[in-house]
PDB file of C-alpha atoms in Angstrom:
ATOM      1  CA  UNK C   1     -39.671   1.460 -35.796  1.00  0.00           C
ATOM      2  CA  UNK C   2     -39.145  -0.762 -38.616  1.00  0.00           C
ATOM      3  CA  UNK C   3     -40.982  -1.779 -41.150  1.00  0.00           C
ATOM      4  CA  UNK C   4     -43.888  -4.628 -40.329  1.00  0.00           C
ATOM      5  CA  UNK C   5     -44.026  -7.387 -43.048  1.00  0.00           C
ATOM      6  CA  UNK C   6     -47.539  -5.989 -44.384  1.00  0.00           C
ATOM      7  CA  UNK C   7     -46.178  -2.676 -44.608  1.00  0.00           C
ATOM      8  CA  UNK C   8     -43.009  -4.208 -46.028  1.00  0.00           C
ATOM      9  CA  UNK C   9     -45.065  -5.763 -48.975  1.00  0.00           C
ATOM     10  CA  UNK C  10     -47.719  -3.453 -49.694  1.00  0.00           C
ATOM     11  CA  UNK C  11     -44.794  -0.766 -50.194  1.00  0.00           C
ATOM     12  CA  UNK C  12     -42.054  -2.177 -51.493  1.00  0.00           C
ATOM     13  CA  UNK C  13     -42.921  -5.809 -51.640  1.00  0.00           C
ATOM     14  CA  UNK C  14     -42.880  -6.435 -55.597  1.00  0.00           C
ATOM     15  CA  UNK C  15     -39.442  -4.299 -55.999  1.00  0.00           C
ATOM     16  CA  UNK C  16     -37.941  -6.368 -53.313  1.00  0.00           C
ATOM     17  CA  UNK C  17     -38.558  -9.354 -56.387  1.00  0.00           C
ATOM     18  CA  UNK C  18     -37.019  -7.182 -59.265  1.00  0.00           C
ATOM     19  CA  UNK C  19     -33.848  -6.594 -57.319  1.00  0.00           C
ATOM     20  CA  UNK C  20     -33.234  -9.329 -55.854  1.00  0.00           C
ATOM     21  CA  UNK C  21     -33.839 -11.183 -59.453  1.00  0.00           C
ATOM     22  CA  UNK C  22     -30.304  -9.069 -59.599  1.00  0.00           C
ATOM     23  CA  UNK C  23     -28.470 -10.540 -57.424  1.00  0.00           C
ATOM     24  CA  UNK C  24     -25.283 -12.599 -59.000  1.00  0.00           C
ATOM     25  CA  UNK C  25     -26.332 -10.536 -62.167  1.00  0.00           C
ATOM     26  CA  UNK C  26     -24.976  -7.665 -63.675  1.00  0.00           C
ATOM     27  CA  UNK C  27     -27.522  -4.329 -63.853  1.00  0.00           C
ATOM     28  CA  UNK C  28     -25.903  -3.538 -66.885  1.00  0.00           C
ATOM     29  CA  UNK C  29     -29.688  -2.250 -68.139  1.00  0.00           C
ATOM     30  CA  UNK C  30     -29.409   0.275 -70.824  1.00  0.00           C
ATOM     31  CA  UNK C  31     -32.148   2.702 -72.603  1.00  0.00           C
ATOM     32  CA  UNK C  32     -32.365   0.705 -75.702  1.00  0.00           C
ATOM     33  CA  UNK C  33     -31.740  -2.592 -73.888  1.00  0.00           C
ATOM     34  CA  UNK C  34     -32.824  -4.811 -70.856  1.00  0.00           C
ATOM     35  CA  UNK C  35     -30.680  -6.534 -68.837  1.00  0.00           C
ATOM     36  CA  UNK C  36     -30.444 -10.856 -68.686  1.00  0.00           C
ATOM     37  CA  UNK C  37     -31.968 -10.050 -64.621  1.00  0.00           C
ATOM     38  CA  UNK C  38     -34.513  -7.886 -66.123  1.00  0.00           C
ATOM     39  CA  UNK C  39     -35.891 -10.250 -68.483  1.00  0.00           C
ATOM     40  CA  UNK C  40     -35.604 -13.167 -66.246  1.00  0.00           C
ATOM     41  CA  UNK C  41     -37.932 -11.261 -64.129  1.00  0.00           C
ATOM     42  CA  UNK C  42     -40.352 -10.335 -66.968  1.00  0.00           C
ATOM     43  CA  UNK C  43     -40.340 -13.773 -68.848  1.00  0.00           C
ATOM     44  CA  UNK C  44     -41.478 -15.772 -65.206  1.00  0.00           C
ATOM     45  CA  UNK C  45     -43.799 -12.642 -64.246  1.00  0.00           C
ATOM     46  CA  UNK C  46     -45.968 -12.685 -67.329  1.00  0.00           C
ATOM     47  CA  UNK C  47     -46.207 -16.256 -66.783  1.00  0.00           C
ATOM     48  CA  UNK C  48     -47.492 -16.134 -63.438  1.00  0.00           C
ATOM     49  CA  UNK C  49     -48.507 -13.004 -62.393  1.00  0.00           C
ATOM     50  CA  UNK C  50     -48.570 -10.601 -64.842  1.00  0.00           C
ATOM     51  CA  UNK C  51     -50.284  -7.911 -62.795  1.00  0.00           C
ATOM     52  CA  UNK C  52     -47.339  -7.569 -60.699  1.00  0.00           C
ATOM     53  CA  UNK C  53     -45.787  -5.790 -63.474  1.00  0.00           C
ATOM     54  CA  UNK C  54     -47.467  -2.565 -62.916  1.00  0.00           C
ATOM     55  CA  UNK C  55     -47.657  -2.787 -58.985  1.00  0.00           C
ATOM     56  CA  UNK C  56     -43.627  -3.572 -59.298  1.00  0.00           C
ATOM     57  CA  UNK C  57     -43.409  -0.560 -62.107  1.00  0.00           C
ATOM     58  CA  UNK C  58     -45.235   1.983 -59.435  1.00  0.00           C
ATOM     59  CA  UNK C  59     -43.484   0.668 -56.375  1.00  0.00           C
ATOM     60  CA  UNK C  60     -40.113   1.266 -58.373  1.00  0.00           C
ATOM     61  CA  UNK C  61     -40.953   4.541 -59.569  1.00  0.00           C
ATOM     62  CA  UNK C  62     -42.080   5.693 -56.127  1.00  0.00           C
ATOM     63  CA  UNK C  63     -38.883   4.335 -54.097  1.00  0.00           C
ATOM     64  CA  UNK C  64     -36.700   6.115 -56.427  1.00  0.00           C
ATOM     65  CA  UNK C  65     -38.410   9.830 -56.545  1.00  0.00           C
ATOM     66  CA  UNK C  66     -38.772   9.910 -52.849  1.00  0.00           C
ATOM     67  CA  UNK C  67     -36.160   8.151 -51.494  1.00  0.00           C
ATOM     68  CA  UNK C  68     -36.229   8.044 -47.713  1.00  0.00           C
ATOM     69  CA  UNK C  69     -34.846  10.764 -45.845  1.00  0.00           C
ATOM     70  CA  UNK C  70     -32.537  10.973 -42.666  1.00  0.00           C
ATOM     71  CA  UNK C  71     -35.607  10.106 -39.958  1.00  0.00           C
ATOM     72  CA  UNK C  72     -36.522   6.815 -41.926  1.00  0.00           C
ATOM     73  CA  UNK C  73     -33.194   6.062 -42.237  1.00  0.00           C
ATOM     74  CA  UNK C  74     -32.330   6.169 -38.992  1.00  0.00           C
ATOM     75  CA  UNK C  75     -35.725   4.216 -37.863  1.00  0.00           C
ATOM     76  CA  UNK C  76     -35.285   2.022 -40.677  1.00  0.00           C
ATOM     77  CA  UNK C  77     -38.534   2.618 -42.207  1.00  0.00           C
ATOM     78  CA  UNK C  78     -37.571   1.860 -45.537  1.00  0.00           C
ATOM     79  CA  UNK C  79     -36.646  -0.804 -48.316  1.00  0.00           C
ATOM     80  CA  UNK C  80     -32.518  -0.952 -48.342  1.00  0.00           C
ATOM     81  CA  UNK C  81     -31.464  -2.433 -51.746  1.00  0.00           C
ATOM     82  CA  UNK C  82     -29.438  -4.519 -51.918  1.00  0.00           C
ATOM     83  CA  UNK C  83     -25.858  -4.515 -53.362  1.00  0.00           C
ATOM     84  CA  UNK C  84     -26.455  -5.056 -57.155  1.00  0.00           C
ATOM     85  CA  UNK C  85     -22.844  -4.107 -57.900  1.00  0.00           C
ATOM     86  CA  UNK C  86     -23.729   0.329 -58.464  1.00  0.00           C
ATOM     87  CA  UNK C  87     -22.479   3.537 -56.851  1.00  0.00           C
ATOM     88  CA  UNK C  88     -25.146   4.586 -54.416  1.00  0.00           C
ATOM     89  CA  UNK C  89     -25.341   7.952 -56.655  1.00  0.00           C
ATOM     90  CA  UNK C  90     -26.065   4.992 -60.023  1.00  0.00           C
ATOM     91  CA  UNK C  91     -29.229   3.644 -57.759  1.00  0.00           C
ATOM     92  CA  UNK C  92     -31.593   6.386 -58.457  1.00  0.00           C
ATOM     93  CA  UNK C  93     -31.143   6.201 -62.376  1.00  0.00           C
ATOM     94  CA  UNK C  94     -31.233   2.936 -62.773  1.00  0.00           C
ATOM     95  CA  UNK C  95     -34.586   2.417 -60.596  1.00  0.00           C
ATOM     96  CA  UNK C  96     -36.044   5.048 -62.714  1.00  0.00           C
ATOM     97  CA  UNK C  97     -34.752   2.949 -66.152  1.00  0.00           C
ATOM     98  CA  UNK C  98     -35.912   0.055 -64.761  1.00  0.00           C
ATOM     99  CA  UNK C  99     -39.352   1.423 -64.179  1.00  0.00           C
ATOM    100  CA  UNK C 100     -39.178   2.583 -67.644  1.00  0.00           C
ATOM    101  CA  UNK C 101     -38.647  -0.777 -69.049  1.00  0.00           C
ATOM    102  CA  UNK C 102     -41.622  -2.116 -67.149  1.00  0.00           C
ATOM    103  CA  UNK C 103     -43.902   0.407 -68.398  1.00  0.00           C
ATOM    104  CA  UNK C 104     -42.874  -0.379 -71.785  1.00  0.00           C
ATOM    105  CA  UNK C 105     -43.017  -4.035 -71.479  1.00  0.00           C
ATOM    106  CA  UNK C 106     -46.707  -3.058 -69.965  1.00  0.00           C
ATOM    107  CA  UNK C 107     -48.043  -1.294 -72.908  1.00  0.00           C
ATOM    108  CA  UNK C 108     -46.273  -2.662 -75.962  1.00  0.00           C
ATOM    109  CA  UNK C 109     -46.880  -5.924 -74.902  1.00  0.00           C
ATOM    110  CA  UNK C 110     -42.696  -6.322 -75.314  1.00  0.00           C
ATOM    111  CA  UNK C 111     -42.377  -9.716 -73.704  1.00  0.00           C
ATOM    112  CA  UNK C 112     -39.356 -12.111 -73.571  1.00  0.00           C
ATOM    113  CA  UNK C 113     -40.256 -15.111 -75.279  1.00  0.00           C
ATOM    114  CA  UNK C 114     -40.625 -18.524 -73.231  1.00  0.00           C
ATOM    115  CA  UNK C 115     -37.064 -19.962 -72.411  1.00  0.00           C
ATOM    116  CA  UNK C 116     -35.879 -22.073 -69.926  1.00  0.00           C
ATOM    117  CA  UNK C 117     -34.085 -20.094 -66.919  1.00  0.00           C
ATOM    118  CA  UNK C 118     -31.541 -18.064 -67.337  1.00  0.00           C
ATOM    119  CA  UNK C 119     -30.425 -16.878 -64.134  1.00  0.00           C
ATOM    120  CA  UNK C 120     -30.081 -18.050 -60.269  1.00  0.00           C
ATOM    121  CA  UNK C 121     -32.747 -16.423 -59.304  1.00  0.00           C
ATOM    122  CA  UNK C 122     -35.656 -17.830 -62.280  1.00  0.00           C
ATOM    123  CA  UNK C 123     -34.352 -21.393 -61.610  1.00  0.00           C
ATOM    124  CA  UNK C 124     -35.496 -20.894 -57.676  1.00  0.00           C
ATOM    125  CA  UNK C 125     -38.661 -19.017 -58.724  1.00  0.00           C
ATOM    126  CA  UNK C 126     -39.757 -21.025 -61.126  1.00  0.00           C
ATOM    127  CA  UNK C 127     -38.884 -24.566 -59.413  1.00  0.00           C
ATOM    128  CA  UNK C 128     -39.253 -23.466 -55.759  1.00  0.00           C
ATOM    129  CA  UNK C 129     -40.039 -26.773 -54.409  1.00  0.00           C
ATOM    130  CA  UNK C 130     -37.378 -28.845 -56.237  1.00  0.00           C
ATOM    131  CA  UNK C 131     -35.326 -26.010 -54.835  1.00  0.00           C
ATOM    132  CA  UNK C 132     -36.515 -26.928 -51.445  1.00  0.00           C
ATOM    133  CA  UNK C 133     -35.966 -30.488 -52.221  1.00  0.00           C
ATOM    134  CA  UNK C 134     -32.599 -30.195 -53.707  1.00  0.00           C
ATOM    135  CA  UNK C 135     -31.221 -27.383 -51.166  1.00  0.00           C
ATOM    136  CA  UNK C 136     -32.660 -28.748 -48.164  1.00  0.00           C
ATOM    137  CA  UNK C 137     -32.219 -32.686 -48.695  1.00  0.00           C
ATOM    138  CA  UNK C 138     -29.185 -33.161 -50.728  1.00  0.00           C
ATOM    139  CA  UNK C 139     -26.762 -30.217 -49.936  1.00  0.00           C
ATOM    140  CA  UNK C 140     -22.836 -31.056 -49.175  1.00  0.00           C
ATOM    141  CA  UNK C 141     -24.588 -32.146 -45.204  1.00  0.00           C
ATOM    142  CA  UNK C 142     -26.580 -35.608 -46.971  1.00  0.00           C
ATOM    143  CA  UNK C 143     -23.832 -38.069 -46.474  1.00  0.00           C
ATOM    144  CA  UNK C 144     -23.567 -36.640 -42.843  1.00  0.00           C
ATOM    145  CA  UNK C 145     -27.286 -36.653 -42.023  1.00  0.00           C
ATOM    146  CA  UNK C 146     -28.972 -39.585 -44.488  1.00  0.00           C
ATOM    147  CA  UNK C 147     -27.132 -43.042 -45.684  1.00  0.00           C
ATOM    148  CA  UNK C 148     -27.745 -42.296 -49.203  1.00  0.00           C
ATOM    149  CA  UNK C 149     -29.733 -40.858 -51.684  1.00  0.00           C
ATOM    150  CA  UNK C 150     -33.229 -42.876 -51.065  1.00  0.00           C
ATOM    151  CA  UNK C 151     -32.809 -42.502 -47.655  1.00  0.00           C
ATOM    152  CA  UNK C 152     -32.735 -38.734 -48.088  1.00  0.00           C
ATOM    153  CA  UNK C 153     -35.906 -38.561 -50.451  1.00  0.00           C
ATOM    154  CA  UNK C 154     -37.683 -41.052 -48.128  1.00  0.00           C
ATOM    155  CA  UNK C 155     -36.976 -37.855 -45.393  1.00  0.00           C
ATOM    156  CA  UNK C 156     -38.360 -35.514 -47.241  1.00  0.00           C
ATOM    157  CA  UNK C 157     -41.308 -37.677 -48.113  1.00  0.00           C
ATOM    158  CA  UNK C 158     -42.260 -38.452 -44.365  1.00  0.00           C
ATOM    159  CA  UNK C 159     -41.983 -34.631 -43.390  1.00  0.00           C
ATOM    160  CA  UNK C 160     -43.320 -32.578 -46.423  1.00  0.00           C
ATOM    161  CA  UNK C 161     -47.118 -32.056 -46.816  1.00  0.00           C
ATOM    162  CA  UNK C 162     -48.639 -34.497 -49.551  1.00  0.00           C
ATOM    163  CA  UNK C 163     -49.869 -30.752 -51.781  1.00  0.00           C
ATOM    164  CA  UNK C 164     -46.414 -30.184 -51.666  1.00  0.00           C
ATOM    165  CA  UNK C 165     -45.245 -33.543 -52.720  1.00  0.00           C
ATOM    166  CA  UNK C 166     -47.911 -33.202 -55.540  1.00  0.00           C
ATOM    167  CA  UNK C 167     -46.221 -29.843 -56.664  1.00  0.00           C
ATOM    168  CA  UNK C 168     -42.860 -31.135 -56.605  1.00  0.00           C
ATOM    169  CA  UNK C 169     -43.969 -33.971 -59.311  1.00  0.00           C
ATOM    170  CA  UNK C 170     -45.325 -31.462 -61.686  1.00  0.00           C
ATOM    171  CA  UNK C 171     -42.050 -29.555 -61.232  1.00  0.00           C
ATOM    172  CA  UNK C 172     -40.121 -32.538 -62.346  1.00  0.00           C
ATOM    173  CA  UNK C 173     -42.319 -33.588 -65.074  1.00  0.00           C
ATOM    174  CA  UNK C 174     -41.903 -28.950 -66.238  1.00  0.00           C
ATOM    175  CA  UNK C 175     -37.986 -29.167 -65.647  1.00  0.00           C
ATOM    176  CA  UNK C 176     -37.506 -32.684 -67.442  1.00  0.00           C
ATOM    177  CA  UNK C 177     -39.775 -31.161 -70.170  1.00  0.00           C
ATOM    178  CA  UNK C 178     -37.389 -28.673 -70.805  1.00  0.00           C
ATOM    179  CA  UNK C 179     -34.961 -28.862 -73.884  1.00  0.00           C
ATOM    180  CA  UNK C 180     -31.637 -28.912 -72.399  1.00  0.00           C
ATOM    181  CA  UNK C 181     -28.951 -30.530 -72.784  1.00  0.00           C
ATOM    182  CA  UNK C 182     -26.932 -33.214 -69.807  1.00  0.00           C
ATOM    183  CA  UNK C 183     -24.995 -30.429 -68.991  1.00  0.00           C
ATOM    184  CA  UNK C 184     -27.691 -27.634 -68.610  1.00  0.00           C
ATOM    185  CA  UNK C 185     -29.354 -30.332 -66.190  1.00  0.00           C
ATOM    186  CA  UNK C 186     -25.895 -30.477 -64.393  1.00  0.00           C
ATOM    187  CA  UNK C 187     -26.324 -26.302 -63.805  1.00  0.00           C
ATOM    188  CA  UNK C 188     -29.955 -26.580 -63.130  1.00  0.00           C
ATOM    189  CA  UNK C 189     -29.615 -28.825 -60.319  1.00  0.00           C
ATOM    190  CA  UNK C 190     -26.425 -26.688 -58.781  1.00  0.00           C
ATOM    191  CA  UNK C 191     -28.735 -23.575 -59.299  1.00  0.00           C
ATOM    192  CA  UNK C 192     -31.622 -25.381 -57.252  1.00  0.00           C
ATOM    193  CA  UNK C 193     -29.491 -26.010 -54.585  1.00  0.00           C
ATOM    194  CA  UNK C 194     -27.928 -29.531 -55.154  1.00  0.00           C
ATOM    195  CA  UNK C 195     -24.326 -29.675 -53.610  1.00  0.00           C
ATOM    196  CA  UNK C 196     -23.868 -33.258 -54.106  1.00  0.00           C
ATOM    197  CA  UNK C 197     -23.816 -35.530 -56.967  1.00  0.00           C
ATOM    198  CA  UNK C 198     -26.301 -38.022 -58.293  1.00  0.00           C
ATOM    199  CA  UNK C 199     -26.098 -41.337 -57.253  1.00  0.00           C
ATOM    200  CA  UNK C 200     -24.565 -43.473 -59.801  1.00  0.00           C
ATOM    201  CA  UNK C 201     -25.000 -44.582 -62.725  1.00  0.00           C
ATOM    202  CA  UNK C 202     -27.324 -41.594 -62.803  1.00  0.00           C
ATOM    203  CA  UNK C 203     -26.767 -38.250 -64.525  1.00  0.00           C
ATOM    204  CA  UNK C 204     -28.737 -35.506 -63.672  1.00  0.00           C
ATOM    205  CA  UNK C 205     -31.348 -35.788 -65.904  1.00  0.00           C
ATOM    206  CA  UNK C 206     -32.128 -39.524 -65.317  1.00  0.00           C
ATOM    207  CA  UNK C 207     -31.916 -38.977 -61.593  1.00  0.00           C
ATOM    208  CA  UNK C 208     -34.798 -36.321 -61.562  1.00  0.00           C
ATOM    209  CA  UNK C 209     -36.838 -38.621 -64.042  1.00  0.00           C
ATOM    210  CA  UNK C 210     -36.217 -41.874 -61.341  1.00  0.00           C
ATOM    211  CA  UNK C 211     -37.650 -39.432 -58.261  1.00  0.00           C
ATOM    212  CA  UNK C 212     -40.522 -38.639 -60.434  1.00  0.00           C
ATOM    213  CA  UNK C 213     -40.943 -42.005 -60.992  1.00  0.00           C
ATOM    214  CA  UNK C 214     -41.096 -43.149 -57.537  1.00  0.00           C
ATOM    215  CA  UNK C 215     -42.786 -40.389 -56.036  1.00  0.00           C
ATOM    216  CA  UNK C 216     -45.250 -41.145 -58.558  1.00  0.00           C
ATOM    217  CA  UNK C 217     -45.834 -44.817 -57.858  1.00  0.00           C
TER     218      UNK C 217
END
């Protein structure tokens, strides 16, 4: 039978977050070098939960010298990666050399240094509920569902727990923080999910600032 989620996670559950910081990015990982994915993962994951590290090194390392036979594959006991652009004959290799890098970054203390995200996948980790804001209230559906802008926030105001609401204003105050330029906000925003355009006169920037202002008051 397949895998349970608890199962899922205790096996596989911390590779399932190095591949899939992957996805949209080339695993062109190399010996000498890591890959933009790889140190996406590694510059949020020391941040946060550097511990994961090794569980994500060992869960890695495992997958890839047993990989599972015929019988699990048929009952679908296993962890199917996902398409990350390889030959299914590259997969095993490049598990292993990512495993390697982890260890390394483990014991050397080789860390990327703070940036701000580089890749799909560190803007929605690292901003996960501006990416629920942004995704979920303003994608190309808002001028369908919500008369404008305020209308939408004042949705997702009435049905979002106040903790969350709380989390979403430090994740404003982090993201506006940031030194980036008007047009890196532009990509952020598109990254977290945003499908529409800010409400004029407002760029990007100055729109996130005036929902942190209001959600504030």
């Amino acid at each position: 039978m397949p895998l349970g989620p608890l199962e899922h996670d205790r096996k596989y559950g911390e590779l399932d977050q190095v591949v899939r910081a992957y996805l949209g990015q080339a695993a062109d990982d190399t010996p000498e070098n890591r890959s933009a994915a790889l140190d996406a993962y590694l510059r949020h994951t020391w941040h946060t939960r550097p511990w994961a590290i090794a569980v994500a090194e060992q869960q890695i390392r495992e997958y890839a010298q047993n990989p599972p036979g015929r019988l699990r594959l048929r009952l679908g006991e296993f962890y199917p990666v996902p398409d990350v652009g390889l030959e299914e004959s590259e997969i095993q290799d490049w598990l292993l050399l990512l495993a390697d890098h982890l260890k390394r970054s483990v014991e050397s203390g080789d860390v990327p240094p703070p940036a701000a995200p580089q890749t799909h996948w560190e803007w929605q980790t690292r901003f996960p509920e501006l990416s629920q804001l942004l995704g979920g209230w303003y994608s190309q559906d808002m001028p369908d569902e919500f008369a404008d802008h305020d209308a939408a926030l004042d949705d997702y105001l009435a049905t979002t727990e106040p903790d969350l609401v709380v989390r979403l204003v430090g994740e404003l105050h982090e993201i506006l923080a940031l030194p980036l330029e008007e047009s890196d906000y532009a990509l952020a925003v598109t990254e977290l999910g945003m499908e529409v355009d800010p409400p004029e006169p407002y760029a990007p920037s100055g729109w996130l600032a005036l929902i942190a202002d209001r959600i504030s008051d």
